[in-house]
Short mmCIF file of C-alpha atoms and ligand atoms in Angstrom, two decimals:
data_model
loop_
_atom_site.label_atom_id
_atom_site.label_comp_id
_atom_site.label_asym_id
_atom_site.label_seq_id
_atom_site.Cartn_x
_atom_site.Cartn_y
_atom_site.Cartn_z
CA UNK A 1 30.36 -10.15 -22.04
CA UNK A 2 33.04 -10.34 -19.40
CA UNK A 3 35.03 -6.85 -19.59
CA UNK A 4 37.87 -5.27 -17.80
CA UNK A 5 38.59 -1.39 -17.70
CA UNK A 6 42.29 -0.64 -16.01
CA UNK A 7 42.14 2.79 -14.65
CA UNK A 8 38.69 3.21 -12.44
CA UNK A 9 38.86 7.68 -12.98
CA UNK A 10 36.56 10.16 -14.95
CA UNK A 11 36.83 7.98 -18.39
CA UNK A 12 37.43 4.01 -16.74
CA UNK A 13 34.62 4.12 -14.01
CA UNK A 14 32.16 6.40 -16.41
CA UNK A 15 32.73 3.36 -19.38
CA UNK A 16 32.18 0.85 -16.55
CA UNK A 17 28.84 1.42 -15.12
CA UNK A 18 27.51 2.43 -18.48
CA UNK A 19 29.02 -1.19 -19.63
CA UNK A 20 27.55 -2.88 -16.60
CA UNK A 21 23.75 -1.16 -16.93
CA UNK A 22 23.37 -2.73 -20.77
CA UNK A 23 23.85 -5.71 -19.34
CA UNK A 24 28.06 -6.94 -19.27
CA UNK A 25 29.89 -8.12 -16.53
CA UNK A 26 32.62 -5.76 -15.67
CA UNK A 27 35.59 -5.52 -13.22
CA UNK A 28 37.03 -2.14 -13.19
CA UNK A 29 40.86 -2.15 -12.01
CA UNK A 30 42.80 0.54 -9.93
CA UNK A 31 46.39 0.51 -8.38
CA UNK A 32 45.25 3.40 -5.46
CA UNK A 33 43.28 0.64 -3.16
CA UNK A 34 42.14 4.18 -1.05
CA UNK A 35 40.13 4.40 -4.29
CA UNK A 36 38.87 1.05 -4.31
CA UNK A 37 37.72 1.24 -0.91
CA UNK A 38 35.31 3.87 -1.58
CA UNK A 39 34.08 2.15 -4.67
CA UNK A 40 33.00 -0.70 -2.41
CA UNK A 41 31.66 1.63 -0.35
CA UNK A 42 29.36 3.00 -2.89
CA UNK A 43 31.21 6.60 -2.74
CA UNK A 44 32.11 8.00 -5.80
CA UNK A 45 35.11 10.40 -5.87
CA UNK A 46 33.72 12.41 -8.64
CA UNK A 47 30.71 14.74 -8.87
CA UNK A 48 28.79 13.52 -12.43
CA UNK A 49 24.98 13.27 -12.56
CA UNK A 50 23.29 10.11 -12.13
CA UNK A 51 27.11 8.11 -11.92
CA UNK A 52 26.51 7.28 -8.19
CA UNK A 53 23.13 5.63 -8.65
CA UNK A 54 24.50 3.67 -12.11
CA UNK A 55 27.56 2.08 -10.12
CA UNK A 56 25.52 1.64 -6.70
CA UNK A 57 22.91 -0.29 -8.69
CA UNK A 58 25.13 -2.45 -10.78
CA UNK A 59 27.25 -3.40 -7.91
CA UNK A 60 23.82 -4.80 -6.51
CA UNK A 61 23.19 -6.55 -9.17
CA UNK A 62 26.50 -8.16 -9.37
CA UNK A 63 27.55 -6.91 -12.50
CA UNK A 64 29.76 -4.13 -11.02
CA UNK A 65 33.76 -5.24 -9.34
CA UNK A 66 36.10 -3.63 -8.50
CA UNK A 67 39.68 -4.83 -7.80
CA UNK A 68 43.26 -3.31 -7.37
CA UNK A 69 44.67 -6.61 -8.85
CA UNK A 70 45.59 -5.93 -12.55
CA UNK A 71 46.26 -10.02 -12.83
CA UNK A 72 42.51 -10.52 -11.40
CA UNK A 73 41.56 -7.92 -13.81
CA UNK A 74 43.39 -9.39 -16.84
CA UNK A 75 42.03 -12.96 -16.03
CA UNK A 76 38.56 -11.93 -15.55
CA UNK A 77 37.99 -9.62 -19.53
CA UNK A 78 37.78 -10.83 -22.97
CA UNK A 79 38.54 -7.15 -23.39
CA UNK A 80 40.51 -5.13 -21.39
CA UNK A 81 40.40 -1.93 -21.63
CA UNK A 82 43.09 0.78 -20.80
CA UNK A 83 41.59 4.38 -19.20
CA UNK A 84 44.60 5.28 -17.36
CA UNK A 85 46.18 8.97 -17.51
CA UNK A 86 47.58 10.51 -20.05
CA UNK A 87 48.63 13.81 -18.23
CA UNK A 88 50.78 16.54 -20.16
CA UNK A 89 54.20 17.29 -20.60
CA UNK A 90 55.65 20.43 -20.42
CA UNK A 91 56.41 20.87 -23.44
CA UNK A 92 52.67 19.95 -24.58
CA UNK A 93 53.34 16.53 -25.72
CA UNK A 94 51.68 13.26 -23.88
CA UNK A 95 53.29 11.50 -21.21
CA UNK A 96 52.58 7.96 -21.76
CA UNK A 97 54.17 6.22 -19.13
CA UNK A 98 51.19 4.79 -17.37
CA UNK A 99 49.98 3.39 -21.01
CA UNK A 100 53.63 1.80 -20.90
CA UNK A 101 53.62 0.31 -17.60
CA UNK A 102 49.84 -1.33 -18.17
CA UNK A 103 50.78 -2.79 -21.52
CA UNK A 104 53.51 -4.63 -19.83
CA UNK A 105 51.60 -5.24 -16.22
CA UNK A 106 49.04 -7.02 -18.76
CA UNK A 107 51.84 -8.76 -21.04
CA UNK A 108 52.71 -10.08 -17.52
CA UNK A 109 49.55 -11.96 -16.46
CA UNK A 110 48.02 -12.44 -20.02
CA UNK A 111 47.21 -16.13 -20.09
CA UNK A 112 44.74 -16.56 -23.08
CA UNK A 113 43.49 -13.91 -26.09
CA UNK A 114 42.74 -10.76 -25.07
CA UNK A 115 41.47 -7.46 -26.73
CA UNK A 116 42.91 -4.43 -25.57
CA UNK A 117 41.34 -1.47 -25.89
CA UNK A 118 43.16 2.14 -25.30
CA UNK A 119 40.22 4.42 -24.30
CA UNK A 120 42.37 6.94 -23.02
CA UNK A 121 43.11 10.17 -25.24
CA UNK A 122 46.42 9.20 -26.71
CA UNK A 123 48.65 10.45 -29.80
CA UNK A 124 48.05 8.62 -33.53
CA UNK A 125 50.43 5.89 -33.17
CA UNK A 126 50.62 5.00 -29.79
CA UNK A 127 48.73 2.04 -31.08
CA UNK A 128 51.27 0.61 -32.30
CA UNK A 129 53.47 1.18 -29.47
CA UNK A 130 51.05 -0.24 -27.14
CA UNK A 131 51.46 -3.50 -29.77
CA UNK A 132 55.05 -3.60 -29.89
CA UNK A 133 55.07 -3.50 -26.08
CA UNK A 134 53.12 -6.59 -25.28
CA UNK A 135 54.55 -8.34 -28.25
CA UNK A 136 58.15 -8.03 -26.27
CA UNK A 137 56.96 -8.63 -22.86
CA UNK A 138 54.95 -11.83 -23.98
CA UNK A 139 55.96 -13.19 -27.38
CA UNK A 140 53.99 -16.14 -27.40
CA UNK A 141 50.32 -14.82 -26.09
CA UNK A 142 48.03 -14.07 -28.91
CA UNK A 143 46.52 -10.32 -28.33
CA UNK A 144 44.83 -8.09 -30.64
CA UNK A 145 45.35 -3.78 -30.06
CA UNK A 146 42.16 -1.01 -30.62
CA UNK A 147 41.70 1.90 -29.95
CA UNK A 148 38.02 3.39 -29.19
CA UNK A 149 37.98 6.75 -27.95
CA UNK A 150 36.00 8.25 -25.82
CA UNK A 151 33.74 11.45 -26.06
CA UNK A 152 32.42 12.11 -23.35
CA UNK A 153 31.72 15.58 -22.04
CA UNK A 154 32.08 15.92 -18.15
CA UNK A 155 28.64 16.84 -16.63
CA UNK A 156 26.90 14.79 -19.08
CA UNK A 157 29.49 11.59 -19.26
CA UNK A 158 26.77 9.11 -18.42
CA UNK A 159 24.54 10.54 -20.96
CA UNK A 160 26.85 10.62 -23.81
CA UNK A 161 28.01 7.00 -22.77
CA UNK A 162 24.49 5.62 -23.15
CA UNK A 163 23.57 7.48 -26.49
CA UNK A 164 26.45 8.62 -27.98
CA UNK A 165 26.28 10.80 -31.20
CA UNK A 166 29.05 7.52 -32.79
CA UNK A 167 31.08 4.94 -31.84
CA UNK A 168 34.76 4.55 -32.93
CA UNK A 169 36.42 1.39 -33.05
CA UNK A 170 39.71 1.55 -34.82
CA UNK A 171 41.27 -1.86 -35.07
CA UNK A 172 43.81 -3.90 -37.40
CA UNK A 173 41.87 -7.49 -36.93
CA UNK A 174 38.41 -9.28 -37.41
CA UNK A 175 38.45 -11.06 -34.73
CA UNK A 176 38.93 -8.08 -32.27
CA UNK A 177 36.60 -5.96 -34.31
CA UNK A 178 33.80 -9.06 -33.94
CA UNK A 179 34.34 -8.37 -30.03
CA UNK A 180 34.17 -4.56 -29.87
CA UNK A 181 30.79 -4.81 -31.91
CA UNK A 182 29.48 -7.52 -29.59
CA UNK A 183 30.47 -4.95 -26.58
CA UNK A 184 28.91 -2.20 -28.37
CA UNK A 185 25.88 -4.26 -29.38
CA UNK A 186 23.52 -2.78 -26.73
CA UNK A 187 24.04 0.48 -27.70
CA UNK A 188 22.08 2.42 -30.43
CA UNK A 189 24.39 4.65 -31.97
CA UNK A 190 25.89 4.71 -35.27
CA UNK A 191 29.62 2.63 -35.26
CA UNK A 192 32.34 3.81 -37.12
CA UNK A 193 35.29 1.27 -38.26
CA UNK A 194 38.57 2.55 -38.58
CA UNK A 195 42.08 1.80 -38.68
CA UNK A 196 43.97 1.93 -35.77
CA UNK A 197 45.62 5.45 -36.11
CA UNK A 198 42.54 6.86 -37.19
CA UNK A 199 40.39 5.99 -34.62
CA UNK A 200 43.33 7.71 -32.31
CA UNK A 201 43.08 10.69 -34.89
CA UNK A 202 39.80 11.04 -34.72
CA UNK A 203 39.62 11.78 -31.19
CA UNK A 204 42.52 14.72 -31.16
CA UNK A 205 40.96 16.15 -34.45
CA UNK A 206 37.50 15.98 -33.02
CA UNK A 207 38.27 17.86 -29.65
CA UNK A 208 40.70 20.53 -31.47
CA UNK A 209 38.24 21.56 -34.06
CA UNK A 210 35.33 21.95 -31.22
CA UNK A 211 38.26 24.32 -29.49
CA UNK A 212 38.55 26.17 -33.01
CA UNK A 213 34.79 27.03 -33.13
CA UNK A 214 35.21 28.50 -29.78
CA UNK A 215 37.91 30.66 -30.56
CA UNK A 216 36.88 31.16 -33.84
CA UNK A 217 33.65 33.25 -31.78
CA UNK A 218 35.99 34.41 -29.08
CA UNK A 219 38.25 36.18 -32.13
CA UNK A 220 34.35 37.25 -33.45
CA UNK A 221 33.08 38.52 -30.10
CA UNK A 222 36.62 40.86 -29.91
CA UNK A 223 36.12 42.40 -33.65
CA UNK A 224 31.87 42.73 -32.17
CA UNK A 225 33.44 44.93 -29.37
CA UNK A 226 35.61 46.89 -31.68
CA UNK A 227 32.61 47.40 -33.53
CA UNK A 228 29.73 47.67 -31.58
CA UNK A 229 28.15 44.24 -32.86
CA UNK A 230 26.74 41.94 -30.75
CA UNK A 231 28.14 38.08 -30.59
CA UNK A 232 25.31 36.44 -29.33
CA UNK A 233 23.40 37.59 -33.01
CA UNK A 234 26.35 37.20 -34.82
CA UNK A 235 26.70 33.61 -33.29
CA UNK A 236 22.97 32.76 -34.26
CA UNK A 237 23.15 34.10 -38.01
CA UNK A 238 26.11 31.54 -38.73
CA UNK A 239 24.85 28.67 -36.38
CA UNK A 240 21.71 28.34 -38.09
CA UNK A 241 23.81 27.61 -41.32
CA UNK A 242 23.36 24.06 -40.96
CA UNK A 243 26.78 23.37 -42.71
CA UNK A 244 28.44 25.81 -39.17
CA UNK A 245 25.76 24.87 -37.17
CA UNK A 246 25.18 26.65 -33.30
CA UNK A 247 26.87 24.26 -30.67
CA UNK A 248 30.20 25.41 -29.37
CA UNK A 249 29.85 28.99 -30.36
CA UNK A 250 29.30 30.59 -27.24
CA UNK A 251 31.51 33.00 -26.89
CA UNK A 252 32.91 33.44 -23.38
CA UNK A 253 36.85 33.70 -21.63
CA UNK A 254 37.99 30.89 -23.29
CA UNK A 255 38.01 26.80 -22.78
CA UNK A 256 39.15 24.80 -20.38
CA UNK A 257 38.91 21.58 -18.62
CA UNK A 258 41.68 18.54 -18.60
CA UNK A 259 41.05 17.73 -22.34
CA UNK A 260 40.93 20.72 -24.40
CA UNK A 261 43.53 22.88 -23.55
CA UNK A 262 45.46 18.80 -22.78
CA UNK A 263 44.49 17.57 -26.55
CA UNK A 264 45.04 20.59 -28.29
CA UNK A 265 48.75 20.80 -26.89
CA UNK A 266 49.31 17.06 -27.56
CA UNK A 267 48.08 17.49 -31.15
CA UNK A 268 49.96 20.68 -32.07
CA UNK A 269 52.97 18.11 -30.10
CA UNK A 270 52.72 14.99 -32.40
CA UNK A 271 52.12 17.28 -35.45
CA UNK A 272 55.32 19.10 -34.77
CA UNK A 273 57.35 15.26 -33.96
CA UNK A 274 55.47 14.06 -37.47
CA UNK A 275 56.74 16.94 -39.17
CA UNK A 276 53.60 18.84 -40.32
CA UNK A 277 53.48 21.30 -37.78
CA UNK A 278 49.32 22.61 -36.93
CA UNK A 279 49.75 26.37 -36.43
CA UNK A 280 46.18 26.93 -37.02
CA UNK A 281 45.88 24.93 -33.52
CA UNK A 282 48.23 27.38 -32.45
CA UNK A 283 46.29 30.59 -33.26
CA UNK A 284 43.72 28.58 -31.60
CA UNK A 285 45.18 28.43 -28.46
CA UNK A 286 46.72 31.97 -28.81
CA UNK A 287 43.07 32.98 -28.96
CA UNK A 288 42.11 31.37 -25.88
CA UNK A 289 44.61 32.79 -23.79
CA UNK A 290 44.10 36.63 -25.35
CA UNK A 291 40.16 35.86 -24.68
CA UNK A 292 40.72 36.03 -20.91
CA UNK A 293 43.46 38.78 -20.89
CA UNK A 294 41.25 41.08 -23.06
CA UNK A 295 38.31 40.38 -20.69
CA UNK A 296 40.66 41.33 -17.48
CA UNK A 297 41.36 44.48 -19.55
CA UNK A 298 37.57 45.22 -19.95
CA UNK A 299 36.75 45.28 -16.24
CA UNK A 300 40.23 47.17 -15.28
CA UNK A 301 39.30 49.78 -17.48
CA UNK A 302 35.81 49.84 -15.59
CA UNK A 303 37.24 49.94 -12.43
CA UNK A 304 40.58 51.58 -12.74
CA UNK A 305 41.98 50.11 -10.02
CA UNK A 306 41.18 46.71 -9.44
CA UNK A 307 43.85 46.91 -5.77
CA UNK A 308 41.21 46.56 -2.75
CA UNK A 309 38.23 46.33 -4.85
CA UNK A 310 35.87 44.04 -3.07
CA UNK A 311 35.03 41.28 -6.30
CA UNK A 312 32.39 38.68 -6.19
CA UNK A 313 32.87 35.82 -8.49
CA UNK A 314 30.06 33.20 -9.41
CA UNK A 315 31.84 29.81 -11.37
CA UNK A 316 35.40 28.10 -10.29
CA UNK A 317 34.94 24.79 -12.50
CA UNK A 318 35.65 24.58 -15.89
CA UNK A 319 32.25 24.52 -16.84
CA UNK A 320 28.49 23.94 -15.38
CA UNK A 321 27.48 20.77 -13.91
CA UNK A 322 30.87 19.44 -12.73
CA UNK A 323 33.25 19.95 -9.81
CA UNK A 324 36.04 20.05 -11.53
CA UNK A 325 38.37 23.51 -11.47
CA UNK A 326 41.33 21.74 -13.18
CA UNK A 327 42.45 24.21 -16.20
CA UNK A 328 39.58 26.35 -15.16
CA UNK A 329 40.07 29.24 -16.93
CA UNK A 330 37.80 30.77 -13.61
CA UNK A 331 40.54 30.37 -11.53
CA UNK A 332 42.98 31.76 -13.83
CA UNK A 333 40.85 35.03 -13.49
CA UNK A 334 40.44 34.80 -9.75
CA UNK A 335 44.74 34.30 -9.46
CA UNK A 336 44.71 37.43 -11.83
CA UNK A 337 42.27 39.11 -9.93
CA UNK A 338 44.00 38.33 -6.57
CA UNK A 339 47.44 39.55 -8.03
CA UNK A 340 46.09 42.76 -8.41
CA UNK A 341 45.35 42.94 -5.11
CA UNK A 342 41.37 42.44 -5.27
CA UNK A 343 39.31 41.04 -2.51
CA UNK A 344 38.07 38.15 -4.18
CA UNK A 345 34.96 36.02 -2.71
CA UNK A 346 33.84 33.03 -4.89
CA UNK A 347 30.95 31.25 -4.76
CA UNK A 348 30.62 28.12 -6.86
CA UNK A 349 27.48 24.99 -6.83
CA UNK A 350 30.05 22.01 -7.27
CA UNK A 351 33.30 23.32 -7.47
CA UNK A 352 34.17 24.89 -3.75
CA UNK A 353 35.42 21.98 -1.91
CA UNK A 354 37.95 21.50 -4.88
CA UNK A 355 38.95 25.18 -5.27
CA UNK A 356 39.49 24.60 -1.27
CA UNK A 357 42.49 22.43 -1.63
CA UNK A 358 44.23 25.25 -4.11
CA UNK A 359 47.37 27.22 -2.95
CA UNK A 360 45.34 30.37 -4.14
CA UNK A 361 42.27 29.51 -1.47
CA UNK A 362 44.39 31.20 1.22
CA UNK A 363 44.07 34.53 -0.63
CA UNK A 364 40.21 34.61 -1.13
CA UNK A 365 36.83 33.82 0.75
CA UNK A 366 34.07 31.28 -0.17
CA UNK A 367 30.97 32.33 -0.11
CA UNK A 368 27.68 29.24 0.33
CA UNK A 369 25.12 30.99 -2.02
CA UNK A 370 25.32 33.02 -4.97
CA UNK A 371 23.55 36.06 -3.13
CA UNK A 372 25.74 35.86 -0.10
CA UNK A 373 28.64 36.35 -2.72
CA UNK A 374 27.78 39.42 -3.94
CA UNK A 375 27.69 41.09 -0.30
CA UNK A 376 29.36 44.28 -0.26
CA UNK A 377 30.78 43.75 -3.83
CA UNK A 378 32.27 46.81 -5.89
CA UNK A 379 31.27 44.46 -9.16
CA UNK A 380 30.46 40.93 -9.77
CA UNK A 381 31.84 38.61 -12.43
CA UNK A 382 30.37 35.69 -13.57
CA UNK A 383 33.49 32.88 -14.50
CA UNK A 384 31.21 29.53 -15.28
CA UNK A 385 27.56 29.13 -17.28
CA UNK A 386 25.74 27.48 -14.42
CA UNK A 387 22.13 27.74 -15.22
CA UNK A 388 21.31 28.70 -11.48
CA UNK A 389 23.08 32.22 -11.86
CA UNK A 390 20.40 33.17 -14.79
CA UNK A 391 17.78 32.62 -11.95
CA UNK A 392 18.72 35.15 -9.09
CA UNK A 393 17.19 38.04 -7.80
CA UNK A 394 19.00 40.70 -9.67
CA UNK A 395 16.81 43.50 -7.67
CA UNK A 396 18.27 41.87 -4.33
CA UNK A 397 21.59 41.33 -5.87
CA UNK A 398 21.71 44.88 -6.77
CA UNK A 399 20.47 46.09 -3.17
CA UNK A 400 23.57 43.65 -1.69
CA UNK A 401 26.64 45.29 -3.50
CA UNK A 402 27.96 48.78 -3.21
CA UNK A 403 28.17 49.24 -7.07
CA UNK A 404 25.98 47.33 -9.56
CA UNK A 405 28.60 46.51 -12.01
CA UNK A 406 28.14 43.28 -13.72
CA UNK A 407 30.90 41.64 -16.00
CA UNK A 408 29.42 38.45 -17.49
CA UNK A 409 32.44 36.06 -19.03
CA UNK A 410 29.68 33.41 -20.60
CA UNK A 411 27.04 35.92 -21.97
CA UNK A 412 24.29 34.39 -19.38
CA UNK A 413 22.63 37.67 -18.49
CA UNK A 414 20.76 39.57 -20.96
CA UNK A 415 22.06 42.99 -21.13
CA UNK A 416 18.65 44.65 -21.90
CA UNK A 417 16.89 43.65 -18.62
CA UNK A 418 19.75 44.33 -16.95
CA UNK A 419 20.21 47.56 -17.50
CA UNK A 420 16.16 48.04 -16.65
CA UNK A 421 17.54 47.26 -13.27
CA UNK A 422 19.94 49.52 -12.91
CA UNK A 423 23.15 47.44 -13.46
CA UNK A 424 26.35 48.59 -15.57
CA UNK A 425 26.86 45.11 -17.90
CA UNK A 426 29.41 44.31 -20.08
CA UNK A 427 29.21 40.70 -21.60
CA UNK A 428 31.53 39.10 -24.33
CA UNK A 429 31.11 40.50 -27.79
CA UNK A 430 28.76 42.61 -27.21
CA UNK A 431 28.36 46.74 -26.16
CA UNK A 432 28.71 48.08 -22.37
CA UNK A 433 25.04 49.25 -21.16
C1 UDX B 501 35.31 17.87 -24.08
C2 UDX B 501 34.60 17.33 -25.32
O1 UDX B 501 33.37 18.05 -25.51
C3 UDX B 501 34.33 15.84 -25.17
O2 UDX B 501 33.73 15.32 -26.34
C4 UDX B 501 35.67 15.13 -24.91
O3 UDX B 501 35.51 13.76 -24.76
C5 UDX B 501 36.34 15.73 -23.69
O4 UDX B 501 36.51 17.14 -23.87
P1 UDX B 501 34.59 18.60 -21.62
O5 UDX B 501 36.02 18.92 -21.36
O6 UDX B 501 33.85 17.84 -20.59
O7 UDX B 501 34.43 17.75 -22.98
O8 UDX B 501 33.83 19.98 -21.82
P2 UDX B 501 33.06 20.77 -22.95
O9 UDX B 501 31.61 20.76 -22.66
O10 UDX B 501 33.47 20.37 -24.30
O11 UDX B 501 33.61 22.25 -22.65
C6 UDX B 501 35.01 22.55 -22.67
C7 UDX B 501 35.26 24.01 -22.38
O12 UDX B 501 34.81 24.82 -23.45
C8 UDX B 501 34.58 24.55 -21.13
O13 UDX B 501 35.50 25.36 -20.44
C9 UDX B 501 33.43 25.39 -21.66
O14 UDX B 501 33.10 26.45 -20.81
C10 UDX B 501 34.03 25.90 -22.97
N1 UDX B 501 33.02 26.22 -24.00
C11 UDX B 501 32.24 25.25 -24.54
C12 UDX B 501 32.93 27.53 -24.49
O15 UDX B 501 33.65 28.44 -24.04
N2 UDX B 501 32.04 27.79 -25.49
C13 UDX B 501 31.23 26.84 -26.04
O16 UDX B 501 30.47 27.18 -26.95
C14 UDX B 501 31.34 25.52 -25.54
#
């Protein structure tokens, strides 16, 4: 099939070369042509495993465009599909302005039938908004509206894109939902057919219950330290319930990323404009926000003083396997850290060159290897679960800093071996050795 995806970021490039290795043609569509440039070029502007070789291999093959021309774009799909931003407000609620101006950049050019498809995280009803749009804009073109959200995690987009756990296609027609299967076809995964606002639904509910599980631990792993429990048991006695089950109960110092702490404020938003207001979401997010306070607590009342304390922390992004620090709760510690007048040095795989272009990068040093970070260090503080900080030398990491004082924020250390080797730990949830 011929497809278009307007917006060529995380969500619209991801869907694109994922759309073009099964087999479709594709033309992915951006208005920044700096962007576009580097596309041709082969560079990708984000860091996700195995994107670079998906897009560099279907632009070879021809299946692969890339275009700042929204009319090219529009002329080229049967469906087009919309993966532009969807940043916040401040008051939590979405700012769908760029969903606005593409519905009416495609009324515009729209010559023949189209399908198109909102992938980007959006509030229930913006469907319809999206179809009142075009309908003024160009009253005479025959169009048909979905929405098909995406869930893809960051770090493992491609992955999740080629064998996703379900597929949602929430539309109002049969003759767009005979397209959306037909673009689906070459994927095995189980399809779900909704209606339009539950498809959009779907996507906010989905995301905000994965952010209750983890605060639902993090609220655990606070009563564990009250009580001298330990999390990381308590976690594995009600994951293996298969009804609970384990994922997304690691306790830690809370979620971040642009969607969670993004969706969760949108849905709370459009539950409060619908009139059923979600304050469970809003415990939720209360949680999260407590999680990293009560952690900052922990290690002042370790330290005392945290003023001129040299700190080494390991993890800026969000999470392993991405470079992306936006919402990390990392750097929220680091600015708290820094505030308090510690010596912060960082040391992050992916995230560094990001974390660079931050007004807080003046204040602290980078460090180019986890053991270089911990040089000197009065304690060391571990912000983001990449694997690769399990696997150092804890002996040499202990000989490098002045006190051995370990405060792990994603439980990645085990606290038995070590205290063999001589370190003070204190994890999440679980009792100071
Ligand atoms: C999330 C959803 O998982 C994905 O389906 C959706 O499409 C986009 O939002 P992502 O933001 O990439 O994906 O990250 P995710 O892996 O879900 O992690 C989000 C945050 O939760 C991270 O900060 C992570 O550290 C934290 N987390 C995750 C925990 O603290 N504990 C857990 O058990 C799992």
């Amino acid at each position: 099939m011929k497809l278009t995806i307007i917006g060529s970021g995380y969500v619209g490039l991801t869907t694109g070369a994922c759309f073009a290795e099964v087999g479709h043609h594709v033309m992915c569509v951006d208005n920044n042509p700096a962007k576009i440039e580097k596309l041709l070029r082969g560079e990708i502007p984000i860091y996700e495993p195995g994107l670079e070789e998906l897009v560099t291999n279907n632009v070879s093959a021809g299946r692969l465009k890339f275009t700042t021309s929204t009319e090219e774009g529009v002329e080229y799909g049967d469906v087009v599909f919309i993966a532009v931003p969807t940043p916040p407000q401040p008051d939590g609620s979405v700012d769908l302005r760029f969903i606005e101006k593409v519905a009416r950049e495609i009324a515009a050019v729209m010559k023949s039938y189209k399908v198109i498809v909102d992938k980007s995280t959006v509030p229930v009803k913006t469907g319809e908004k999206v179809t009142e749009t075009i309908k003024r804009y160009a009253p005479t073109m025959e169009f048909d509206v979905v929405s098909n959200p995406e869930f893809l995690r960051e770090g493992c987009a491609v992955e999740d894109l080629m064998k996703p756990d379900r597929i949602v296609i929430g539309a109002n027609s049969d003759r767009a939902m005979a397209l959306m299967q037909k673009v689906y076809a070459p994927f095995v995964a189980p399809v779900l057919v909704t209606d339009i606002n539950s498809a959009e639904l779907i996507k906010h509910a989905a995301n905000s219950f994965l952010a209750l599980k983890i605060s639902y631990i993090n609220a655990v792993s606070a009563i564990c330290e009250a009580s001298g429990a330990d999390v990381e048991k308590v976690a594995e006695g009600i994951g293996m319930d298969k009804r609970i089950g384990r994922h997304f109960l690691n306790a830690g110092i809370g979620y971040g990323g642009s969607c969670f702490p993004k969706d969760i404020a949108a849905f709370v938003a459009i539950s409060d404009q619908l009139g059923v207001p979600f304050t469970l979401l809003k415990e939720v997010q209360k949680i999260n926000k407590d999680q990293l306070q009560r952690f900052i607590k922990n290690i002042r009342d370790a330290l005392w003083v945290l003023g001129d304390k040299k700190i080494a922390v390991w993890g800026l992004t969000f999470k392993n396997n991405t470079d992306d620090i936006r919402s990390s709760v990392a750097i929220d510690l680091i600015e708290a850290l820094v505030a308090e007048g510690a010596h912060v040095t960082a040391y992050d795989p992916k995230g560094t060159e990001n974390a660079k272009g931050l007004p807080l990068a003046g204040q602290i040093k980078f460090a180019d290897s986890a053991m270089d970070c911990v040089d000197g260090a009065e304690a060391l503080i571990i912000a983001t679960e990449w694997p690769e900080f399990k696997q150092q030398d804890f002996a040499e990491v202990k000989r490098r800093m002045v006190a051995p004082i370990v405060f792990d924020g994603r439980n990645l250390l085990h606290p038995e071996t070590m205290k063999e080797l001589g370190f003070t730990y204190r994890g999440i949830g679980r009792a100071q050795v």
